[in-house]
mmCIF file of C-alpha atoms and ligand atoms in Angstrom:
data_model
loop_
_atom_site.group_PDB
_atom_site.id
_atom_site.type_symbol
_atom_site.label_atom_id
_atom_site.label_comp_id
_atom_site.label_asym_id
_atom_site.label_seq_id
_atom_site.Cartn_x
_atom_site.Cartn_y
_atom_site.Cartn_z
ATOM 1 C CA MET I 1 7.423 -13.324 -57.371
ATOM 2 C CA LYS I 2 4.536 -10.954 -57.622
ATOM 3 C CA THR I 3 3.154 -12.078 -54.256
ATOM 4 C CA LEU I 4 6.601 -11.764 -52.681
ATOM 5 C CA LEU I 5 6.959 -8.239 -53.920
ATOM 6 C CA LYS I 6 3.572 -7.349 -52.605
ATOM 7 C CA LEU I 7 4.407 -8.819 -49.220
ATOM 8 C CA SER I 8 7.651 -6.895 -48.976
ATOM 9 C CA THR I 9 5.888 -3.699 -49.980
ATOM 10 C CA LEU I 10 3.333 -4.317 -47.296
ATOM 11 C CA ALA I 11 6.080 -4.980 -44.727
ATOM 12 C CA ALA I 12 7.829 -1.750 -45.677
ATOM 13 C CA LEU I 13 4.596 0.159 -45.383
ATOM 14 C CA LEU I 14 3.911 -1.373 -41.969
ATOM 15 C CA ALA I 15 7.416 -0.557 -40.764
ATOM 16 C CA ALA I 16 7.081 3.027 -41.926
ATOM 17 C CA GLY I 17 3.732 3.249 -40.172
ATOM 18 C CA ALA I 18 5.193 1.888 -36.948
ATOM 19 C CA ALA I 19 8.102 4.332 -37.082
ATOM 20 C CA HIS I 20 5.657 7.143 -37.665
ATOM 21 C CA ALA I 21 3.494 6.049 -34.745
ATOM 22 C CA GLN I 22 6.595 5.772 -32.580
ATOM 23 C CA SER I 23 7.723 9.273 -33.324
ATOM 24 C CA THR I 24 4.351 10.931 -32.855
ATOM 25 C CA ALA I 25 2.856 8.981 -29.946
ATOM 26 C CA PRO I 26 3.074 10.760 -26.588
ATOM 27 C CA ILE I 27 6.004 10.071 -24.267
ATOM 28 C CA LYS I 28 4.681 8.336 -21.171
ATOM 29 C CA VAL I 29 6.099 9.834 -17.987
ATOM 30 C CA GLY I 30 5.568 7.748 -14.855
ATOM 31 C CA LEU I 31 5.283 10.067 -11.867
ATOM 32 C CA MET I 32 5.955 8.061 -8.729
ATOM 33 C CA LEU I 33 5.602 10.506 -5.850
ATOM 34 C CA PRO I 34 4.069 10.804 -2.385
ATOM 35 C CA TYR I 35 0.567 12.264 -2.687
ATOM 36 C CA THR I 36 -0.416 11.309 0.868
ATOM 37 C CA GLY I 37 1.392 11.397 4.230
ATOM 38 C CA THR I 38 4.230 13.514 5.619
ATOM 39 C CA TYR I 39 5.747 14.313 2.217
ATOM 40 C CA ALA I 40 2.498 14.865 0.255
ATOM 41 C CA ALA I 41 3.101 18.593 -0.253
ATOM 42 C CA LEU I 42 6.557 17.819 -1.629
ATOM 43 C CA GLY I 43 5.189 15.368 -4.169
ATOM 44 C CA ASN I 44 2.577 17.840 -5.341
ATOM 45 C CA ALA I 45 5.103 20.658 -5.729
ATOM 46 C CA ILE I 46 7.370 18.382 -7.795
ATOM 47 C CA GLU I 47 4.513 17.428 -10.099
ATOM 48 C CA ASN I 48 3.475 21.079 -10.439
ATOM 49 C CA GLY I 49 7.013 22.160 -11.285
ATOM 50 C CA PHE I 50 7.428 19.390 -13.850
ATOM 51 C CA LYS I 51 4.150 20.209 -15.564
ATOM 52 C CA LEU I 52 4.882 23.938 -15.535
ATOM 53 C CA TYR I 53 8.027 23.445 -17.608
ATOM 54 C CA VAL I 54 6.225 21.147 -20.039
ATOM 55 C CA GLN I 55 3.404 23.681 -20.393
ATOM 56 C CA GLU I 56 5.916 26.439 -21.052
ATOM 57 C CA GLN I 57 7.197 24.323 -23.958
ATOM 58 C CA GLY I 58 3.694 24.056 -25.404
ATOM 59 C CA GLY I 59 3.040 20.635 -23.862
ATOM 60 C CA LYS I 60 5.849 18.929 -25.805
ATOM 61 C CA LEU I 61 9.453 17.932 -25.154
ATOM 62 C CA GLY I 62 11.698 17.006 -28.091
ATOM 63 C CA GLY I 63 8.654 17.398 -30.352
ATOM 64 C CA ARG I 64 6.643 14.759 -28.449
ATOM 65 C CA GLU I 65 3.480 15.252 -26.424
ATOM 66 C CA ILE I 66 3.853 14.337 -22.776
ATOM 67 C CA GLN I 67 1.386 12.010 -21.103
ATOM 68 C CA TYR I 68 1.387 11.283 -17.366
ATOM 69 C CA VAL I 69 0.737 8.138 -15.362
ATOM 70 C CA LYS I 70 0.689 8.692 -11.589
ATOM 71 C CA VAL I 71 1.316 6.460 -8.601
ATOM 72 C CA ASP I 72 1.092 7.529 -4.950
ATOM 73 C CA ASP I 73 4.133 5.866 -3.369
ATOM 74 C CA GLU I 74 3.009 6.949 0.140
ATOM 75 C CA SER I 75 6.709 7.302 1.083
ATOM 76 C CA ASP I 76 6.489 3.595 1.911
ATOM 77 C CA PRO I 77 9.634 1.636 0.968
ATOM 78 C CA SER I 78 7.852 -1.700 1.446
ATOM 79 C CA LYS I 79 5.561 -0.872 -1.494
ATOM 80 C CA ALA I 80 8.273 0.612 -3.724
ATOM 81 C CA THR I 81 9.052 -2.456 -5.832
ATOM 82 C CA ASP I 82 5.387 -3.186 -6.575
ATOM 83 C CA ASN I 83 4.661 0.446 -7.388
ATOM 84 C CA VAL I 84 7.593 0.922 -9.712
ATOM 85 C CA ASN I 85 6.959 -2.378 -11.481
ATOM 86 C CA LYS I 86 3.383 -1.313 -12.159
ATOM 87 C CA LEU I 87 4.712 1.727 -13.989
ATOM 88 C CA ILE I 88 7.418 -0.142 -15.892
ATOM 89 C CA LYS I 89 5.575 -3.360 -16.769
ATOM 90 C CA ARG I 90 1.867 -2.583 -16.690
ATOM 91 C CA ASP I 91 1.869 1.005 -17.899
ATOM 92 C CA ASN I 92 4.968 0.708 -20.081
ATOM 93 C CA VAL I 93 6.219 4.159 -19.169
ATOM 94 C CA ASP I 94 9.091 5.601 -21.210
ATOM 95 C CA VAL I 95 10.658 7.369 -18.249
ATOM 96 C CA LEU I 96 10.266 7.301 -14.486
ATOM 97 C CA VAL I 97 10.214 10.501 -12.442
ATOM 98 C CA GLY I 98 10.420 10.004 -8.672
ATOM 99 C CA THR I 99 10.627 10.243 -5.790
ATOM 100 C CA VAL I 100 10.913 12.164 -2.512
ATOM 101 C CA HIS I 101 11.770 9.478 0.082
ATOM 102 C CA SER I 102 15.258 7.942 -0.120
ATOM 103 C CA GLY I 103 14.104 4.466 0.908
ATOM 104 C CA VAL I 104 11.492 4.382 -1.865
ATOM 105 C CA ALA I 105 13.959 5.849 -4.374
ATOM 106 C CA LEU I 106 16.435 3.041 -3.661
ATOM 107 C CA GLY I 107 13.746 0.553 -4.777
ATOM 108 C CA MET I 108 13.082 2.621 -7.897
ATOM 109 C CA ALA I 109 16.780 2.792 -8.765
ATOM 110 C CA LYS I 110 17.119 -0.974 -8.450
ATOM 111 C CA ALA I 111 14.192 -1.524 -10.837
ATOM 112 C CA ALA I 112 15.458 1.155 -13.247
ATOM 113 C CA ARG I 113 18.847 -0.598 -13.386
ATOM 114 C CA GLU I 114 17.312 -4.026 -13.921
ATOM 115 C CA ASN I 115 14.996 -2.861 -16.709
ATOM 116 C CA ASN I 116 17.263 -0.168 -18.200
ATOM 117 C CA THR I 117 14.447 2.348 -17.723
ATOM 118 C CA LEU I 118 15.332 6.041 -17.625
ATOM 119 C CA LEU I 119 14.962 7.426 -14.104
ATOM 120 C CA ILE I 120 15.054 11.111 -13.176
ATOM 121 C CA ILE I 121 15.047 11.688 -9.425
ATOM 122 C CA PRO I 122 13.475 15.043 -8.511
ATOM 123 C CA ASN I 123 14.331 14.896 -4.798
ATOM 124 C CA ALA I 124 15.463 11.792 -2.865
ATOM 125 C CA GLY I 125 19.114 12.238 -1.873
ATOM 126 C CA ALA I 126 20.146 8.618 -1.119
ATOM 127 C CA GLY I 127 23.923 8.533 -1.546
ATOM 128 C CA ASP I 128 23.975 4.978 -2.886
ATOM 129 C CA ILE I 129 21.987 5.973 -5.997
ATOM 130 C CA THR I 130 24.783 8.215 -7.223
ATOM 131 C CA GLY I 131 27.376 6.066 -5.433
ATOM 132 C CA PRO I 132 27.666 2.274 -5.732
ATOM 133 C CA MET I 133 24.354 1.998 -7.646
ATOM 134 C CA CYS I 134 25.111 4.766 -10.153
ATOM 135 C CA ALA I 135 24.101 3.994 -13.736
ATOM 136 C CA PRO I 136 24.009 5.841 -17.067
ATOM 137 C CA ASN I 137 20.191 5.753 -17.146
ATOM 138 C CA ILE I 138 19.774 7.374 -13.699
ATOM 139 C CA VAL I 139 20.141 11.114 -12.979
ATOM 140 C CA ARG I 140 19.046 13.584 -10.309
ATOM 141 C CA SER I 141 17.690 17.106 -10.648
ATOM 142 C CA SER I 142 17.991 17.634 -6.903
ATOM 143 C CA PHE I 143 20.904 16.940 -4.508
ATOM 144 C CA SER I 144 22.574 14.154 -2.563
ATOM 145 C CA ASN I 145 21.797 14.028 1.150
ATOM 146 C CA TRP I 146 25.460 14.788 1.780
ATOM 147 C CA GLN I 147 25.517 18.137 -0.087
ATOM 148 C CA PRO I 148 23.403 20.575 1.976
ATOM 149 C CA ALA I 149 24.348 18.715 5.174
ATOM 150 C CA TYR I 150 28.076 19.089 4.610
ATOM 151 C CA ALA I 151 27.684 22.785 3.758
ATOM 152 C CA MET I 152 25.617 23.401 6.901
ATOM 153 C CA GLY I 153 28.298 21.670 8.990
ATOM 154 C CA VAL I 154 31.028 23.867 7.528
ATOM 155 C CA VAL I 155 29.029 27.033 8.254
ATOM 156 C CA ALA I 156 28.051 25.946 11.786
ATOM 157 C CA GLY I 157 31.745 25.425 12.595
ATOM 158 C CA GLN I 158 32.603 28.824 11.129
ATOM 159 C CA ARG I 159 29.950 30.315 13.401
ATOM 160 C CA GLY I 160 31.704 28.897 16.460
ATOM 161 C CA VAL I 161 29.752 25.683 17.083
ATOM 162 C CA LYS I 162 32.006 23.248 18.971
ATOM 163 C CA ARG I 163 29.490 20.737 20.381
ATOM 164 C CA ALA I 164 26.404 19.931 18.319
ATOM 165 C CA MET I 165 23.571 17.419 18.563
ATOM 166 C CA THR I 166 21.661 16.050 15.593
ATOM 167 C CA ILE I 167 18.059 14.877 15.322
ATOM 168 C CA THR I 168 16.215 13.254 12.413
ATOM 169 C CA HIS I 169 14.167 10.289 11.236
ATOM 170 C CA ASN I 170 15.967 6.964 11.274
ATOM 171 C CA TYR I 171 16.247 6.071 7.574
ATOM 172 C CA ALA I 172 18.768 6.517 4.763
ATOM 173 C CA ALA I 173 18.247 10.271 4.388
ATOM 174 C CA GLY I 174 18.484 10.807 8.159
ATOM 175 C CA THR I 175 21.692 8.878 8.687
ATOM 176 C CA GLU I 176 23.314 10.330 5.563
ATOM 177 C CA THR I 177 22.459 13.925 6.411
ATOM 178 C CA THR I 178 23.876 13.365 9.885
ATOM 179 C CA LYS I 179 27.121 12.028 8.412
ATOM 180 C CA GLY I 180 27.427 14.924 5.984
ATOM 181 C CA PHE I 181 26.842 17.493 8.712
ATOM 182 C CA THR I 182 29.383 15.792 10.987
ATOM 183 C CA GLU I 183 31.985 15.795 8.210
ATOM 184 C CA GLY I 184 31.505 19.510 7.501
ATOM 185 C CA LEU I 185 31.453 20.462 11.188
ATOM 186 C CA GLU I 186 34.612 18.501 11.948
ATOM 187 C CA LYS I 187 36.312 20.174 9.029
ATOM 188 C CA SER I 188 35.627 23.546 10.585
ATOM 189 C CA GLY I 189 36.563 22.669 14.144
ATOM 190 C CA GLY I 190 33.480 21.249 15.872
ATOM 191 C CA LYS I 191 32.032 17.857 16.637
ATOM 192 C CA VAL I 192 28.728 16.053 17.060
ATOM 193 C CA ILE I 193 28.338 14.893 20.655
ATOM 194 C CA LYS I 194 25.127 12.915 20.183
ATOM 195 C CA GLU I 195 22.877 11.719 17.329
ATOM 196 C CA LEU I 196 19.158 11.407 18.075
ATOM 197 C CA TYR I 197 16.765 9.419 15.867
ATOM 198 C CA LEU I 198 13.099 8.542 15.742
ATOM 199 C CA PRO I 199 11.355 6.227 13.291
ATOM 200 C CA PHE I 200 9.862 7.700 10.092
ATOM 201 C CA PRO I 201 7.233 9.232 10.153
ATOM 202 C CA ASN I 202 6.886 9.412 13.950
ATOM 203 C CA VAL I 203 6.667 12.979 15.296
ATOM 204 C CA GLU I 204 6.631 12.436 19.057
ATOM 205 C CA PHE I 205 9.619 14.697 19.735
ATOM 206 C CA GLN I 206 9.108 15.438 23.437
ATOM 207 C CA ALA I 207 11.531 12.951 25.018
ATOM 208 C CA LEU I 208 14.243 13.898 22.537
ATOM 209 C CA LEU I 209 13.746 17.625 23.148
ATOM 210 C CA THR I 210 14.124 16.955 26.868
ATOM 211 C CA GLU I 211 17.415 15.234 26.157
ATOM 212 C CA ILE I 212 18.619 18.197 24.098
ATOM 213 C CA ALA I 213 17.739 20.567 26.940
ATOM 214 C CA ALA I 214 19.723 18.402 29.367
ATOM 215 C CA GLN I 215 22.840 18.160 27.156
ATOM 216 C CA LYS I 216 22.920 21.906 26.318
ATOM 217 C CA PRO I 217 24.863 21.638 23.038
ATOM 218 C CA ASP I 218 26.044 24.797 21.228
ATOM 219 C CA ALA I 219 23.628 24.008 18.396
ATOM 220 C CA VAL I 220 21.181 21.428 17.067
ATOM 221 C CA TYR I 221 21.158 20.190 13.458
ATOM 222 C CA ALA I 222 17.760 18.817 12.430
ATOM 223 C CA PHE I 223 16.656 17.198 9.182
ATOM 224 C CA PHE I 224 12.902 16.979 8.798
ATOM 225 C CA ALA I 225 10.728 17.902 5.835
ATOM 226 C CA GLY I 226 7.049 18.463 5.051
ATOM 227 C CA GLY I 227 4.677 17.691 7.906
ATOM 228 C CA SER I 228 7.492 16.519 10.211
ATOM 229 C CA ALA I 229 9.386 19.798 9.720
ATOM 230 C CA VAL I 230 6.325 21.861 10.588
ATOM 231 C CA LYS I 231 5.783 19.988 13.845
ATOM 232 C CA PHE I 232 9.445 19.820 14.823
ATOM 233 C CA VAL I 233 10.143 23.544 14.412
ATOM 234 C CA LYS I 234 6.989 24.408 16.357
ATOM 235 C CA ASP I 235 7.749 21.926 19.154
ATOM 236 C CA TYR I 236 11.360 23.175 19.402
ATOM 237 C CA ALA I 237 10.102 26.719 19.929
ATOM 238 C CA ALA I 238 7.284 25.658 22.255
ATOM 239 C CA ALA I 239 9.874 23.947 24.463
ATOM 240 C CA GLY I 240 11.727 27.284 24.620
ATOM 241 C CA LEU I 241 14.854 25.765 23.067
ATOM 242 C CA ASN I 242 14.986 28.350 20.257
ATOM 243 C CA LYS I 243 15.891 30.978 22.879
ATOM 244 C CA THR I 244 19.053 29.219 24.027
ATOM 245 C CA ILE I 245 20.214 26.658 21.435
ATOM 246 C CA PRO I 246 20.457 27.722 17.762
ATOM 247 C CA LEU I 247 18.715 25.343 15.377
ATOM 248 C CA TYR I 248 20.322 24.602 12.007
ATOM 249 C CA GLY I 249 19.311 22.259 9.235
ATOM 250 C CA PRO I 250 19.398 21.485 5.568
ATOM 251 C CA GLY I 251 16.900 23.888 3.961
ATOM 252 C CA PHE I 252 14.206 21.199 3.875
ATOM 253 C CA LEU I 253 13.518 22.151 7.503
ATOM 254 C CA THR I 254 11.927 25.424 6.353
ATOM 255 C CA ASP I 255 11.166 24.960 2.636
ATOM 256 C CA GLY I 256 7.493 25.039 1.703
ATOM 257 C CA THR I 257 6.649 25.127 5.414
ATOM 258 C CA LEU I 258 7.153 28.710 6.605
ATOM 259 C CA GLU I 259 3.512 29.676 6.510
ATOM 260 C CA ALA I 260 2.562 26.718 8.702
ATOM 261 C CA GLN I 261 5.529 27.177 11.037
ATOM 262 C CA GLY I 262 4.770 30.853 11.664
ATOM 263 C CA ALA I 263 6.819 32.703 14.276
ATOM 264 C CA ALA I 264 8.610 29.516 15.359
ATOM 265 C CA ALA I 265 10.696 29.461 12.164
ATOM 266 C CA GLN I 266 11.600 33.140 11.856
ATOM 267 C CA GLY I 267 15.333 33.741 11.712
ATOM 268 C CA LEU I 268 16.306 30.086 11.219
ATOM 269 C CA LEU I 269 19.493 29.591 9.214
ATOM 270 C CA THR I 270 19.586 26.662 6.815
ATOM 271 C CA ALA I 271 21.701 25.502 3.865
ATOM 272 C CA LEU I 272 20.262 24.536 0.490
ATOM 273 C CA HIS I 273 20.747 24.751 -3.272
ATOM 274 C CA TYR I 274 17.852 27.206 -3.577
ATOM 275 C CA ALA I 275 16.678 30.437 -1.956
ATOM 276 C CA ASP I 276 13.276 31.969 -2.672
ATOM 277 C CA ASN I 277 14.455 35.509 -3.364
ATOM 278 C CA LEU I 278 17.333 34.828 -5.783
ATOM 279 C CA ASP I 279 16.959 37.963 -7.853
ATOM 280 C CA THR I 280 17.651 36.610 -11.326
ATOM 281 C CA PRO I 281 15.397 36.914 -14.379
ATOM 282 C CA ARG I 282 15.209 33.101 -14.469
ATOM 283 C CA ASN I 283 14.043 32.728 -10.868
ATOM 284 C CA ASN I 284 11.714 35.714 -10.990
ATOM 285 C CA ALA I 285 9.979 34.436 -14.123
ATOM 286 C CA PHE I 286 9.728 30.925 -12.682
ATOM 287 C CA ARG I 287 8.190 32.110 -9.418
ATOM 288 C CA LYS I 288 5.757 34.373 -11.207
ATOM 289 C CA ASN I 289 4.582 31.655 -13.594
ATOM 290 C CA TYR I 290 4.350 29.082 -10.811
ATOM 291 C CA ALA I 291 2.276 31.420 -8.636
ATOM 292 C CA LEU I 292 -0.025 32.206 -11.568
ATOM 293 C CA ALA I 293 -0.511 28.546 -12.451
ATOM 294 C CA TYR I 294 -0.960 27.103 -8.960
ATOM 295 C CA LYS I 295 -1.901 30.047 -6.670
ATOM 296 C CA ALA I 296 0.975 29.020 -4.403
ATOM 297 C CA ASN I 297 4.578 30.021 -3.796
ATOM 298 C CA ALA I 298 7.246 27.915 -5.465
ATOM 299 C CA ASP I 299 9.709 26.103 -3.217
ATOM 300 C CA VAL I 300 12.773 23.921 -3.734
ATOM 301 C CA TYR I 301 10.625 20.887 -4.607
ATOM 302 C CA ALA I 302 8.879 22.819 -7.368
ATOM 303 C CA VAL I 303 12.305 23.835 -8.697
ATOM 304 C CA GLN I 304 13.508 20.234 -8.700
ATOM 305 C CA GLY I 305 10.387 19.083 -10.555
ATOM 306 C CA TYR I 306 10.810 21.878 -13.083
ATOM 307 C CA ASP I 307 14.441 20.929 -13.624
ATOM 308 C CA ALA I 308 13.599 17.223 -13.968
ATOM 309 C CA ALA I 309 11.457 18.235 -16.951
ATOM 310 C CA GLN I 310 14.278 20.435 -18.260
ATOM 311 C CA LEU I 311 16.645 17.436 -18.125
ATOM 312 C CA LEU I 312 14.174 15.237 -19.956
ATOM 313 C CA GLY I 313 13.742 18.013 -22.515
ATOM 314 C CA VAL I 314 17.486 18.147 -23.175
ATOM 315 C CA GLY I 315 17.658 14.360 -23.568
ATOM 316 C CA LEU I 316 14.662 14.163 -25.885
ATOM 317 C CA ALA I 317 15.838 17.080 -28.019
ATOM 318 C CA ALA I 318 19.194 15.367 -28.551
ATOM 319 C CA ALA I 319 17.435 12.154 -29.624
ATOM 320 C CA LYS I 320 14.970 14.123 -31.783
ATOM 321 C CA GLY I 321 12.144 12.728 -29.696
ATOM 322 C CA ASP I 322 13.182 9.089 -30.083
ATOM 323 C CA ILE I 323 13.324 7.982 -26.456
ATOM 324 C CA ALA I 324 14.309 4.478 -27.550
ATOM 325 C CA LYS I 325 17.750 5.956 -28.211
ATOM 326 C CA ARG I 326 18.481 5.481 -24.531
ATOM 327 C CA ASP I 327 22.200 6.248 -24.773
ATOM 328 C CA VAL I 328 21.684 9.483 -26.686
ATOM 329 C CA VAL I 329 19.088 10.659 -24.152
ATOM 330 C CA ALA I 330 21.207 9.669 -21.142
ATOM 331 C CA ASN I 331 24.417 11.189 -22.488
ATOM 332 C CA ALA I 332 22.730 14.452 -23.393
ATOM 333 C CA MET I 333 21.235 14.753 -19.890
ATOM 334 C CA ARG I 334 24.655 14.170 -18.315
ATOM 335 C CA GLY I 335 26.282 16.732 -20.573
ATOM 336 C CA ALA I 336 23.633 19.404 -19.936
ATOM 337 C CA THR I 337 24.045 22.760 -18.283
ATOM 338 C CA VAL I 338 20.638 23.302 -16.756
ATOM 339 C CA ASP I 339 19.418 26.902 -16.555
ATOM 340 C CA SER I 340 17.640 26.364 -13.256
ATOM 341 C CA PRO I 341 15.791 28.909 -11.106
ATOM 342 C CA ARG I 342 18.468 28.010 -8.492
ATOM 343 C CA GLY I 343 21.248 29.121 -10.872
ATOM 344 C CA LYS I 344 22.971 27.118 -13.582
ATOM 345 C CA PHE I 345 24.117 23.605 -12.720
ATOM 346 C CA THR I 346 25.782 20.663 -14.439
ATOM 347 C CA LEU I 347 25.642 16.962 -13.636
ATOM 348 C CA SER I 348 28.592 14.982 -12.267
ATOM 349 C CA LYS I 349 29.674 11.727 -13.899
ATOM 350 C CA ALA I 350 27.505 9.978 -11.330
ATOM 351 C CA GLY I 351 24.502 12.018 -12.519
ATOM 352 C CA ASN I 352 24.135 14.351 -9.526
ATOM 353 C CA PRO I 353 23.973 18.169 -9.693
ATOM 354 C CA VAL I 354 27.189 20.080 -9.053
ATOM 355 C CA GLN I 355 25.809 23.224 -7.472
ATOM 356 C CA ASP I 356 26.264 26.152 -5.125
ATOM 357 C CA ILE I 357 24.843 25.625 -1.658
ATOM 358 C CA TYR I 358 23.390 28.807 -0.161
ATOM 359 C CA LEU I 359 23.076 29.888 3.447
ATOM 360 C CA ARG I 360 19.512 31.193 3.888
ATOM 361 C CA GLU I 361 17.545 32.913 6.608
ATOM 362 C CA ALA I 362 13.810 32.425 7.173
ATOM 363 C CA LYS I 363 12.060 35.791 6.921
ATOM 364 C CA GLY I 364 8.290 35.996 6.577
ATOM 365 C CA VAL I 365 7.282 33.324 4.079
ATOM 366 C CA ASN I 366 10.652 33.304 2.303
ATOM 367 C CA ASN I 367 13.967 31.577 2.802
ATOM 368 C CA GLU I 368 16.200 34.514 1.924
ATOM 369 C CA PHE I 369 19.666 34.243 0.430
ATOM 370 C CA LYS I 370 22.403 35.298 2.876
ATOM 371 C CA SER I 371 25.616 34.029 1.289
ATOM 372 C CA ILE I 372 27.116 31.153 -0.649
ATOM 373 C CA ALA I 373 27.949 28.501 1.950
ATOM 374 C CA VAL I 374 29.974 26.323 -0.449
ATOM 375 C CA LYS I 375 30.470 27.037 -4.134
ATOM 376 C CA ALA I 376 30.042 24.405 -6.892
ATOM 377 C CA LEU I 377 29.760 21.556 -4.413
ATOM 378 C CA ALA I 378 29.945 18.057 -5.940
ATOM 379 C CA ASP I 379 28.870 14.952 -4.069
ATOM 380 C CA PRO I 380 31.942 12.736 -3.467
ATOM 381 C CA ALA I 381 30.041 9.885 -5.258
ATOM 382 C CA ARG I 382 31.933 7.313 -3.233
ATOM 383 C CA GLY I 383 31.697 3.893 -4.887
ATOM 384 C CA CYS I 384 30.416 5.073 -8.300
ATOM 385 C CA LYS I 385 32.345 3.286 -11.044
ATOM 386 C CA LEU I 386 31.161 5.266 -14.070
HETATM 387 C C1 PHB H 401 14.935 11.915 1.314
HETATM 388 O O1 PHB H 401 14.321 10.968 1.815
HETATM 389 O O2 PHB H 401 15.971 11.739 0.626
HETATM 390 C C2 PHB H 401 14.445 13.308 1.506
HETATM 391 C C3 PHB H 401 13.120 13.545 1.830
HETATM 392 C C4 PHB H 401 12.664 14.838 1.988
HETATM 393 C C5 PHB H 401 13.525 15.893 1.800
HETATM 394 C C6 PHB H 401 14.855 15.682 1.479
HETATM 395 C C7 PHB H 401 15.321 14.372 1.327
HETATM 396 O O3 PHB H 401 13.088 17.146 1.930
#
C-alpha cells in the first residue's frame, strides 16, 4: 500500500511537471517561405512582419515565448510535401506559417489537414484552400486570388474597358486571378479577348508583348509579383506599350517593387487590400516601427505577416497559451476582428479575410490610396462545406 501511494504521488508530480513544461515551453512556429528565387523578397517581408508583431508583444503570444524554425520552400511545389513534413514530423512545430506560392501552399494545406496541424497562410491565394479544401485548422491573413482580381475587373469596366487581354504565369494563382478579373470585368460591361500565359518563373515576355501590340486591346491585366513584376513592368514600358495600352493588375504588380521599377511603374492603377499611405494611427505606427526595425518600407507582404502573428496571438490568448486546445485556438482565430494596418477585417467561415479592396496609384515609392474599389469583399468560397 505504501509503495502504491508513493508511486501515485510520483505520477502526480510527474504529470504536474509535464503540464508545467507544456505551458512554459516556447511555441514552435514553422515558417515555410520562399527565401530564394522570384518571391524571396516577399518571404522576407512576411517573416519581418510576423516577428515585428511578436516583438511588440514582448516576444510572447498568449503568455508563451515564440521560437522559429525556418524552411526555404523555393516556391517549388515539387518540394512542398517534403518541406512541410520536415516541419511537422521532424521539428514538431506547433503551428505552420506559410507560404507565398499557391502551388506550394496547396501541398501545405493537404499536410495540415492530414495531420490536424494549425496553418496560417500569410499570402498564397489558392481558391481551393478556402474552397473545397477548407478546414477549421486553416486560416489566411491575406486574400484569395479572386478578391483583388475581381475588384480590378469591376473598376476596369467602370473606366470604359471593353476588350482586355490578360498575362500571367501559368499556375494556380495565374489562372485564378485571370478568372476573377474576367468575372469582375464582365459584370461591368467588358470582356477578356485573350489570355496569355508563360511558365513560372519564366520572364521572357517579348513574344507575348508583341502579341499584345498586335491585338491592341483597351487594357492589359497582368499578375506578376516580386522579381517577375519588376521585369514585366519595365519590359512593358520599354516596348512603349505603356503609352497606348493602360496596364492594370492586382496590387502585387507594384507592391514592394516600386523602387526597382522606377519610372516604368509611375501612375499604374492596381487593386489590393492595402495601400501604403492609409493615414490611420494603426498604419502609421506599423510603418514607422517596421522602418525602424528593418530599414525598409513595409509593403502588403509585411502587413500579411504581421496579421498572421496577430491571428495566432488571438488564438493563443483564448486558449491561455495551450496550443493543444486546437479547437479553442481555431475558433478564436475565426471569430477575430483583426486590427490590421490595412483596416479592420474579419474572417469568413472558410477562414479568409473579408476586406475592403482599394484602388491605388503608384506615386514615387508608394502605392497611394485612390478610392475603395469594392467594400467588404468576401471570397465566394465555392465548394467550402464548413
Ligand atoms: C500566389 O501564388 O498565390 C501568389 C504569389 C505572389 C503574390 C500573390 C499571390 O504576390
